[in-house]
């Protein structure tokens, strides 16, 4: 073998040794960084105001993910696990050297009960979460799930008008045909139809003092008319038109 070929082979062997050393070193480093016994996650710092989400809820949600090392823990999976908790609206997670995860949680802000066993948050979004006794006072809203924001907006408008006139709005329903039904705190049901909701509420407020003077109690008021209304009295729910000259709509 010529001296030239010997140098070629020795150079190639040296290069192979260098590459192999880097590969082996990289493997050992990867193994070390991903070994939870070497670099465990020692703490999870939780920030953000919490009312409905407990430390135990968070611990259970993260128990499997925390078995990874500080570097190998998947931050995206941690975030997804936290946001899967029923009362968590949004979560952000970041690593904090040398062995901590810092988490910021934003909880759902419930604005109303929705369709019986669900909730509506302040953004008009539907979510599912366990009931809480301290939230029983929230209004009962219902309608198609994609109409949550509109129902919440209309509720705020109607409730504001009723409140300044001494009434409370207990529930509001939007039917699949887009007709509105409101139930007041005193149990009176208002049929508002599909149009001119605010004007019809104002008509009820105007005429109610007259209705309240009657010997019979008011159970239901049908306001689906351009002028006038129809009243259902007492338990019989019989209706009597008052200043009503058109069909309901």
Short mmCIF file of N, CA, C and O in Angstrom, two decimals, residues 1-13:
data_model
loop_
_atom_site.label_atom_id
_atom_site.label_comp_id
_atom_site.label_asym_id
_atom_site.label_seq_id
_atom_site.Cartn_x
_atom_site.Cartn_y
_atom_site.Cartn_z
N UNK A 1 0.86 -1.19 0.00
CA UNK A 1 0.00 0.00 0.00
C UNK A 1 0.89 1.23 0.00
O UNK A 1 1.84 1.34 0.76
N UNK A 2 0.62 2.14 -0.87
CA UNK A 2 1.43 3.35 -0.98
C UNK A 2 1.19 4.24 0.21
O UNK A 2 0.20 4.12 0.93
N UNK A 3 2.16 5.13 0.43
CA UNK A 3 2.02 6.08 1.54
C UNK A 3 0.80 6.97 1.35
O UNK A 3 0.11 7.29 2.33
N UNK A 4 0.46 7.30 0.11
CA UNK A 4 -0.69 8.16 -0.16
C UNK A 4 -1.98 7.48 0.28
O UNK A 4 -2.83 8.07 0.94
N UNK A 5 -2.14 6.19 -0.07
CA UNK A 5 -3.34 5.47 0.32
C UNK A 5 -3.43 5.30 1.82
O UNK A 5 -4.50 5.31 2.41
N UNK A 6 -2.25 5.10 2.45
CA UNK A 6 -2.25 4.96 3.91
C UNK A 6 -2.76 6.22 4.59
O UNK A 6 -3.53 6.17 5.53
N UNK A 7 -2.31 7.37 4.07
CA UNK A 7 -2.80 8.64 4.62
C UNK A 7 -4.30 8.81 4.40
O UNK A 7 -5.02 9.34 5.26
N UNK A 8 -4.78 8.38 3.24
CA UNK A 8 -6.21 8.46 2.96
C UNK A 8 -7.02 7.65 3.97
O UNK A 8 -8.00 8.11 4.54
N UNK A 9 -6.59 6.41 4.17
CA UNK A 9 -7.33 5.54 5.09
C UNK A 9 -7.23 6.03 6.53
O UNK A 9 -8.20 5.98 7.28
N UNK A 10 -6.06 6.49 6.90
CA UNK A 10 -5.92 6.98 8.27
C UNK A 10 -6.75 8.24 8.49
O UNK A 10 -7.35 8.44 9.55
N UNK A 11 -6.83 9.11 7.43
CA UNK A 11 -7.66 10.31 7.54
C UNK A 11 -9.13 9.97 7.63
O UNK A 11 -9.88 10.55 8.42
N UNK A 12 -9.54 8.98 6.82
CA UNK A 12 -10.94 8.56 6.86
C UNK A 12 -11.28 7.93 8.20
O UNK A 12 -12.37 8.13 8.76
N UNK A 13 -10.33 7.14 8.73
CA UNK A 13 -10.56 6.51 10.03
C UNK A 13 -10.68 7.54 11.14
O UNK A 13 -11.53 7.42 12.04
#
